[in-house]
Coordinates of C-alpha atoms in Angstrom, one line a residue:
M1 CA 0.0 0.0 0.0
K2 CA 1.2 3.5 -0.8
D3 CA 0.3 6.5 1.3
V4 CA -1.7 9.4 -0.2
I5 CA -2.5 12.5 1.9
I6 CA -5.7 14.1 0.8
C7 CA -6.0 17.7 2.0
C8 CA -9.6 18.7 2.2
E9 CA -10.9 22.3 2.1
G10 CA -13.9 21.7 4.4
D11 CA -15.8 19.3 6.7
T12 CA -18.0 17.9 3.9
E13 CA -15.0 17.0 1.8
E14 CA -13.4 15.3 4.8
L15 CA -16.5 13.2 5.4
F16 CA -16.7 12.2 1.7
V17 CA -13.1 11.1 1.7
E18 CA -13.3 9.3 5.0
R19 CA -16.5 7.4 4.4
I20 CA -16.6 7.0 0.6
L21 CA -13.4 7.8 -1.3
A22 CA -10.8 6.2 1.1
P23 CA -12.4 2.7 1.0
Y24 CA -12.6 3.0 -2.7
L25 CA -9.0 4.0 -3.2
E26 CA -7.8 1.2 -0.8
Q27 CA -8.9 -1.3 -3.5
S28 CA -6.3 0.4 -5.8
G29 CA -3.5 0.0 -3.2
L30 CA -3.7 3.5 -1.7
S31 CA -3.8 4.1 2.1
V32 CA -5.5 7.4 2.6
I33 CA -4.3 9.9 5.2
L34 CA -6.9 12.6 5.7
R35 CA -6.0 16.2 6.6
G36 CA -8.5 19.0 7.0
M37 CA -7.6 22.5 5.9
K38 CA -10.6 24.1 7.7
G39 CA -11.2 26.5 4.8
V40 CA -8.9 28.3 2.4
S41 CA -8.8 32.0 3.1
S42 CA -5.7 32.8 1.0
Y43 CA -3.3 31.2 -1.5
K44 CA -0.6 31.8 1.1
K45 CA -2.4 29.5 3.5
I46 CA -2.9 26.8 0.8
K47 CA 0.8 27.0 -0.1
Q48 CA 2.1 26.8 3.5
F49 CA -0.3 23.9 4.3
L50 CA 0.7 21.8 1.2
V51 CA 4.4 22.5 1.4
G52 CA 4.4 21.5 5.0
Y53 CA 2.9 18.1 4.3
C54 CA 5.0 17.5 1.2
Q55 CA 8.1 18.0 3.3
S56 CA 6.9 16.0 6.3
Y57 CA 5.8 13.0 4.2
P58 CA 8.3 12.8 1.3
E59 CA 7.4 9.2 0.4
A60 CA 3.7 10.0 0.2
L61 CA 1.7 11.7 -2.5
V62 CA 0.0 14.9 -1.3
T63 CA -3.2 15.8 -3.2
T64 CA -6.2 18.0 -2.6
M65 CA -10.0 18.4 -2.7
I66 CA -10.3 22.2 -3.0
D67 CA -13.4 23.8 -4.6
Y68 CA -12.8 25.7 -7.9
Y69 CA -15.8 27.8 -6.8
G70 CA -14.5 30.6 -4.7
T71 CA -10.9 29.4 -4.8
A72 CA -9.9 30.6 -8.2
R73 CA -10.2 34.2 -7.0
L74 CA -7.4 33.4 -4.5
M75 CA -5.1 32.4 -7.4
K76 CA -5.7 35.3 -9.8
D77 CA -2.1 35.1 -11.1
F78 CA -2.9 31.5 -12.3
V79 CA -6.4 32.0 -13.7
S80 CA -6.9 32.0 -17.5
N81 CA -10.2 32.7 -19.3
E82 CA -9.2 30.7 -22.3
G83 CA -10.6 27.3 -23.1
D84 CA -13.4 25.4 -21.3
I85 CA -13.7 24.8 -17.6
Y86 CA -11.5 21.7 -17.8
S87 CA -8.7 23.6 -19.4
R88 CA -8.9 26.4 -16.9
A89 CA -8.8 24.0 -14.0
L90 CA -5.9 22.1 -15.4
A91 CA -4.0 25.4 -15.9
I92 CA -4.5 26.4 -12.3
E93 CA -3.4 23.0 -11.0
A94 CA -0.3 22.9 -13.2
A95 CA 0.6 26.5 -12.2
V96 CA 0.3 25.7 -8.5
E97 CA 2.4 22.6 -8.8
K98 CA 5.0 24.6 -10.6
D99 CA 5.0 27.3 -8.0
L100 CA 5.2 24.9 -5.1
N101 CA 7.8 22.8 -6.9
R102 CA 7.2 19.6 -4.9
L103 CA 7.6 16.3 -6.8
N104 CA 5.1 14.6 -4.5
L105 CA 2.3 17.1 -5.0
M106 CA -0.8 16.5 -7.1
F107 CA -2.9 19.6 -6.8
N108 CA -6.5 19.0 -7.5
L109 CA -9.6 21.2 -7.8
T110 CA -13.2 20.1 -7.4
L111 CA -15.4 21.4 -10.2
H112 CA -17.1 23.5 -9.0
E113 CA -17.7 22.2 -5.5
F114 CA -18.6 18.9 -3.8
E115 CA -22.3 19.4 -4.3
G116 CA -21.8 19.3 -8.1
Y117 CA -21.0 15.6 -7.8
L118 CA -24.5 14.9 -6.4
F119 CA -26.0 15.8 -9.7
S120 CA -24.4 12.7 -11.1
N121 CA -27.6 10.9 -10.2
T122 CA -30.5 13.1 -9.1
A123 CA -32.6 10.0 -8.2
A124 CA -30.3 9.6 -5.2
F125 CA -32.0 12.6 -3.6
E126 CA -35.2 10.4 -3.2
G127 CA -35.9 10.2 0.5
I128 CA -35.2 13.9 1.2
A129 CA -36.9 15.4 -1.8
S130 CA -40.5 15.3 -3.0
K131 CA -41.4 14.4 -6.6
S132 CA -41.7 18.0 -7.6
Q133 CA -38.3 18.8 -6.0
L134 CA -36.7 15.8 -7.8
A135 CA -38.1 17.2 -11.1
E136 CA -36.5 20.6 -10.3
L137 CA -33.1 18.9 -9.7
V138 CA -33.5 17.0 -12.9
N139 CA -34.1 20.2 -14.8
I140 CA -31.0 21.8 -13.2
R141 CA -28.9 18.8 -14.4
R142 CA -30.4 18.9 -17.9
R143 CA -29.4 22.5 -18.5
V144 CA -25.7 21.7 -18.3
K145 CA -23.3 19.4 -20.1
T146 CA -22.1 17.6 -17.0
P147 CA -22.4 18.0 -13.2
E148 CA -19.0 19.7 -13.3
H149 CA -20.5 22.5 -15.4
I150 CA -23.0 23.6 -12.7
N151 CA -21.2 26.8 -12.3
N152 CA -19.4 29.1 -9.9
K153 CA -21.5 32.2 -9.7
Y154 CA -22.8 33.0 -6.2
E155 CA -26.4 32.5 -7.1
T156 CA -25.9 29.3 -9.1
A157 CA -23.3 27.3 -7.2
P158 CA -24.4 23.7 -6.9
S159 CA -25.0 23.9 -3.1
R160 CA -27.1 27.0 -3.4
Q161 CA -29.2 25.5 -6.2
I162 CA -29.8 22.4 -4.0
K163 CA -30.8 24.6 -1.1
G164 CA -33.0 26.6 -3.3
V165 CA -34.9 23.4 -4.2
I166 CA -34.6 21.6 -0.8
P167 CA -34.3 24.2 2.0
D168 CA -33.7 21.6 4.7
Y169 CA -30.7 20.1 2.8
S170 CA -27.7 19.4 5.0
K171 CA -24.3 19.3 3.5
R172 CA -22.7 17.1 6.1
Q173 CA -25.6 14.6 6.5
D174 CA -27.7 14.6 3.4
G175 CA -24.8 15.4 1.0
I176 CA -22.6 12.5 2.2
E177 CA -25.5 10.0 2.3
I178 CA -26.5 11.0 -1.3
A179 CA -22.9 10.7 -2.5
G180 CA -22.7 7.2 -0.9
R181 CA -25.9 6.1 -2.7
I182 CA -24.5 7.4 -6.0
G183 CA -21.1 5.8 -5.6
V184 CA -17.6 6.8 -6.8
D185 CA -17.9 5.0 -10.1
K186 CA -21.0 6.8 -11.1
I187 CA -19.6 10.2 -10.1
A188 CA -16.5 9.4 -12.2
L189 CA -18.6 8.4 -15.1
E190 CA -20.4 11.7 -15.1
C191 CA -17.6 14.0 -13.9
R192 CA -14.5 13.9 -16.2
H193 CA -12.2 16.0 -14.1
F194 CA -13.0 13.8 -11.0
A195 CA -12.4 10.7 -13.1
D196 CA -9.0 12.0 -14.3
W197 CA -8.0 12.7 -10.7
L198 CA -8.8 9.1 -9.8
A199 CA -6.9 7.8 -12.8
K200 CA -3.8 9.8 -11.8
L201 CA -4.1 8.4 -8.2
T202 CA -4.4 4.9 -9.5
A203 CA -1.4 5.3 -11.8
W204 CA 0.7 6.6 -8.9
A205 CA -0.4 3.6 -6.8
K206 CA 0.9 1.3 -9.5
D207 CA 4.2 2.8 -10.5
G208 CA 4.7 6.1 -8.6
S209 CA 4.2 8.3 -11.7
Q210 CA 1.7 11.1 -12.2

């Protein structure tokens, strides 16, 4: 087993990794060490946090679950408006890796935030949503190419759209339960950037390459 340290922006991401993603990655030969960042208020904080773990665990791979939504503004020097959302996310990730210059860092952004993944299968909301609410969630999903395209404006971020439909929605409880019902494989099938991250982690588990 190889160690991978997953640095999570918030509590919801931590629970997702602990309960759902870590057991999945163990099947690929990865032992997950979870580290919470308790928010990302500045790029300086992100940099110090990641460099510290890269130095402390030189044999482990250090990666991240940090929202693209809200975070890109902290990295204005790395942001490009060219290309699609995937190109822009990859450009930021590559720029951060170059800036930190750590061979054991795999910087990863979540498009656009964790709640986007829940649109991989809106039927999984059954149990906390009425039929009319489920229909509204389906309509939100149909308006975009993939769940990762549910965008990063304040009014239309995935979590706010869910709360707009289901006012009692709880990120920590409902969000994790829904993600568990959907499963990692289905999320990866619907979310290309997430799938690419998993593929990179699996490749590293096999031969140590990124």
